[in-house]
XYZ file of C-alpha atoms in Angstrom:
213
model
C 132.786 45.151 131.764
C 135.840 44.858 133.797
C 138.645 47.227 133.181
C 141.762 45.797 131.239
C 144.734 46.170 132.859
C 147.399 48.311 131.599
C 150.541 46.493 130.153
C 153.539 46.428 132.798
C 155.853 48.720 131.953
C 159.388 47.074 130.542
C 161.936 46.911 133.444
C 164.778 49.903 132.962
C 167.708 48.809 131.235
C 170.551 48.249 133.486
C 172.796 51.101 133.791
C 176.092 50.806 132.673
C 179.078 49.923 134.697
C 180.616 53.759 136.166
C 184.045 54.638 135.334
C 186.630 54.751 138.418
C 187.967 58.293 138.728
C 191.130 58.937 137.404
C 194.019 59.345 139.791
C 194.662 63.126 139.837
C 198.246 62.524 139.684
C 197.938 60.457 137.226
C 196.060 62.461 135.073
C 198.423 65.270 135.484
C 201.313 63.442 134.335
C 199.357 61.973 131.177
C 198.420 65.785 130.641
C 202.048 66.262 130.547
C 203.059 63.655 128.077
C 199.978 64.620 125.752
C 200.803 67.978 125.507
C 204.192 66.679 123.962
C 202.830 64.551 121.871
C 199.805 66.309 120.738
C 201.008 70.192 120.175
C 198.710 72.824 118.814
C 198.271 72.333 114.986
C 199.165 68.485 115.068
C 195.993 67.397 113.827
C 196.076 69.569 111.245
C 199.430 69.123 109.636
C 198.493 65.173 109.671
C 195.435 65.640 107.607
C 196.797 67.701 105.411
C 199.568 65.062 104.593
C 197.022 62.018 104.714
C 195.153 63.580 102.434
C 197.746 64.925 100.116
C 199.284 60.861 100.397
C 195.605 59.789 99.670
C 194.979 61.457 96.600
C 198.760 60.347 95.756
C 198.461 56.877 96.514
C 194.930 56.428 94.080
C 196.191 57.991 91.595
C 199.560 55.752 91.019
C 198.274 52.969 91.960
C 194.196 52.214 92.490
C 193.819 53.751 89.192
C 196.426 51.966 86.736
C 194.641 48.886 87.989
C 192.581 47.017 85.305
C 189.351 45.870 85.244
C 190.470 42.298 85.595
C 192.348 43.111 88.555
C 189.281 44.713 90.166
C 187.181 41.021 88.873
C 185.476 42.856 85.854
C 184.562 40.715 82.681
C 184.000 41.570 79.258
C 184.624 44.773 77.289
C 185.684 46.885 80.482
C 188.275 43.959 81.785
C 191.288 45.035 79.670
C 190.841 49.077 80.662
C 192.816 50.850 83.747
C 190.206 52.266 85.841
C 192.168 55.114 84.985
C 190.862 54.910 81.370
C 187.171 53.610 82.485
C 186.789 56.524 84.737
C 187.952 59.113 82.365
C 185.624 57.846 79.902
C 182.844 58.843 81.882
C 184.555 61.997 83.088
C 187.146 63.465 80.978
C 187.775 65.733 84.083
C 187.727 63.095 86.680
C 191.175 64.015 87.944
C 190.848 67.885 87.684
C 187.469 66.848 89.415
C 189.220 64.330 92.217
C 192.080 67.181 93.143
C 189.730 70.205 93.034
C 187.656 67.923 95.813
C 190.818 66.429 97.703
C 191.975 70.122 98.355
C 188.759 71.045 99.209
C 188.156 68.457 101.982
C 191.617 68.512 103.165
C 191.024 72.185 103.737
C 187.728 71.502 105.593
C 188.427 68.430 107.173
C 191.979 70.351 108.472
C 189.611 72.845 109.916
C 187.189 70.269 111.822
C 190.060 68.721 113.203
C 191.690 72.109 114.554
C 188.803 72.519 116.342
C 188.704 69.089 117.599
C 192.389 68.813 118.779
C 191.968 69.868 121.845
C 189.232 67.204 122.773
C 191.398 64.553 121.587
C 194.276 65.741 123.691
C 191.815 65.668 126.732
C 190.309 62.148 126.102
C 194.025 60.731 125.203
C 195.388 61.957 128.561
C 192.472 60.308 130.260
C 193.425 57.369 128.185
C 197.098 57.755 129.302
C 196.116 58.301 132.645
C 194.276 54.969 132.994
C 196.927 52.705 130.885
C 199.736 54.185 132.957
C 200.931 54.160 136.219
C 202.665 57.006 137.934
C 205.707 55.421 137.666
C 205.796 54.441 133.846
C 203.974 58.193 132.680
C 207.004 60.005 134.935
C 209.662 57.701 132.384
C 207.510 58.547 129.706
C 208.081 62.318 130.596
C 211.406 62.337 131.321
C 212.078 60.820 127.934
C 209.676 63.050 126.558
C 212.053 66.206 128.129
C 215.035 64.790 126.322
C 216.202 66.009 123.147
C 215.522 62.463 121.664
C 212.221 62.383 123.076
C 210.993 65.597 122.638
C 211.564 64.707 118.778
C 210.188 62.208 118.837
C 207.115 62.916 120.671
C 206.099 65.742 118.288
C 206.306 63.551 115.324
C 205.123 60.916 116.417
C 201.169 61.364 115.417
C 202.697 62.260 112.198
C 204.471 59.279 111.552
C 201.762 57.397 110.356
C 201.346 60.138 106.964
C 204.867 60.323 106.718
C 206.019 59.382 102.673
C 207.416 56.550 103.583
C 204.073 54.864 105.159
C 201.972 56.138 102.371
C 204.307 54.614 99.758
C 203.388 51.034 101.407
C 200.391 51.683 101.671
C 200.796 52.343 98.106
C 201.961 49.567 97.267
C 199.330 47.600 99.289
C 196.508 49.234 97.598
C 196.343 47.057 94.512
C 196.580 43.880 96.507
C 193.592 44.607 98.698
C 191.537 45.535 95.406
C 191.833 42.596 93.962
C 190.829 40.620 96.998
C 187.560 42.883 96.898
C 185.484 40.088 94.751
C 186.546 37.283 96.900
C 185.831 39.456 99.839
C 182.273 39.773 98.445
C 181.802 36.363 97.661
C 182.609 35.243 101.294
C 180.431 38.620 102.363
C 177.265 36.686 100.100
C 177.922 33.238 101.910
C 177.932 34.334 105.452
C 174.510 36.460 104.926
C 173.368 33.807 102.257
C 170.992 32.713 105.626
C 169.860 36.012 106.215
C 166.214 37.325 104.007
C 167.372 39.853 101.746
C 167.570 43.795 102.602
C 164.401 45.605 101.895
C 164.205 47.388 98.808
C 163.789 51.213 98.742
C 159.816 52.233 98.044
C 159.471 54.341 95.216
C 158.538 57.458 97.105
C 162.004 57.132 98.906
C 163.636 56.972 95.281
C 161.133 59.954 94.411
C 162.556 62.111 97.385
C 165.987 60.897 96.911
C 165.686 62.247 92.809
C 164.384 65.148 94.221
C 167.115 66.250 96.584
C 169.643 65.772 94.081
C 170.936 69.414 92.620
C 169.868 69.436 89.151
C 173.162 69.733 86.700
């Protein structure tokens, strides 16, 4: 009996495109302007006012939002989500700070320890945007008073009060767009066989896991 051959081996997959090296000078300069922009304990001064907006900005406005607003019908439609949630949970917002301050504190620390890997990979982003001319502007604005201000604030800007309060605002617009959203979501996958369903020893590992009360 004559020997099968052996399937051919799939061709490699084409190896992606290699960076060109960054300029030294270049990337000494963007070093320069990052280490304005990005000083030690940036990243965690922003979390800990995104966070503390967060938790702000859900419970003034997500949560005074009715049920109607969010596209719920019947009994539940006239109820804030304030009042559906603490129906479930009497100490849903005692529950919702107690875990805000908890991840703020964590996440703060993850992103401490991350900082300085951001600062690397934004200078090499700097570095590439940039030419030598525009990053030795940017650093001599940077070394003004003006600039130096403004540098240091301005990863902060974006978790600064005023932001968060239109973001605020914005909040209750975007939910109720959520069950047209969905809608549009169901057409454009209407073509597309439905998701497979969990088997039941999944569920049984999955009821497992979970901590017992």
């Amino acid at each position: 009996v004559p020997a099968m051959a052996e399937p051919a081996a799939a061709p490699p997959a084409p190896a992606a495109p290699a960076k060109a090296a960054i300029d030294p000078e270049r990337l000494a300069l963007a070093k320069q302007a990052v280490a304005a922009i990005l000083p030690p304990g940036t990243m965690q001064r922003v979390m800990k006012d995104s966070m503390g907006g967060m938790e702000e900005m859900m419970l003034k406005g997500m949560f005074d939002m009715k049920g109607s607003d969010l596209g719920v019908d019947g009994e539940g439609k006239d109820k804030t989500l304030r009042e559906a949630m603490a129906q479930k949970d009497p100490h849903f917002e005692e529950r919702m700070k107690i875990t805000n301050r908890v991840m703020t504190e964590e996440m703060s620390a993850i992103f401490t320890k991350l900082e300085p890997r951001m600062a690397e990979g934004l200078a090499r982003a700097y570095a590439r945007r940039f030419s030598v001319a525009e990053l030795t502007e940017i650093n001599r604005f940077f070394g003004s008073p003006a600039g130096t201000s403004f540098a240091r604030q301005s990863f902060e800007l974006m978790s600064d009060p005023e932001m968060m309060t239109e973001m605020m605002a914005f909040m209750p617009e975007m939910m109720k767009s959520m069950p047209a959203i969905g809608e549009k979501l169901k057409k454009a996958t209407a073509h597309l066989p439905p998701p497979p369903k969990k088997d039941e020893s999944s569920e049984e590992a999955e009821a497992e896991a979970e901590p017992v009360a």
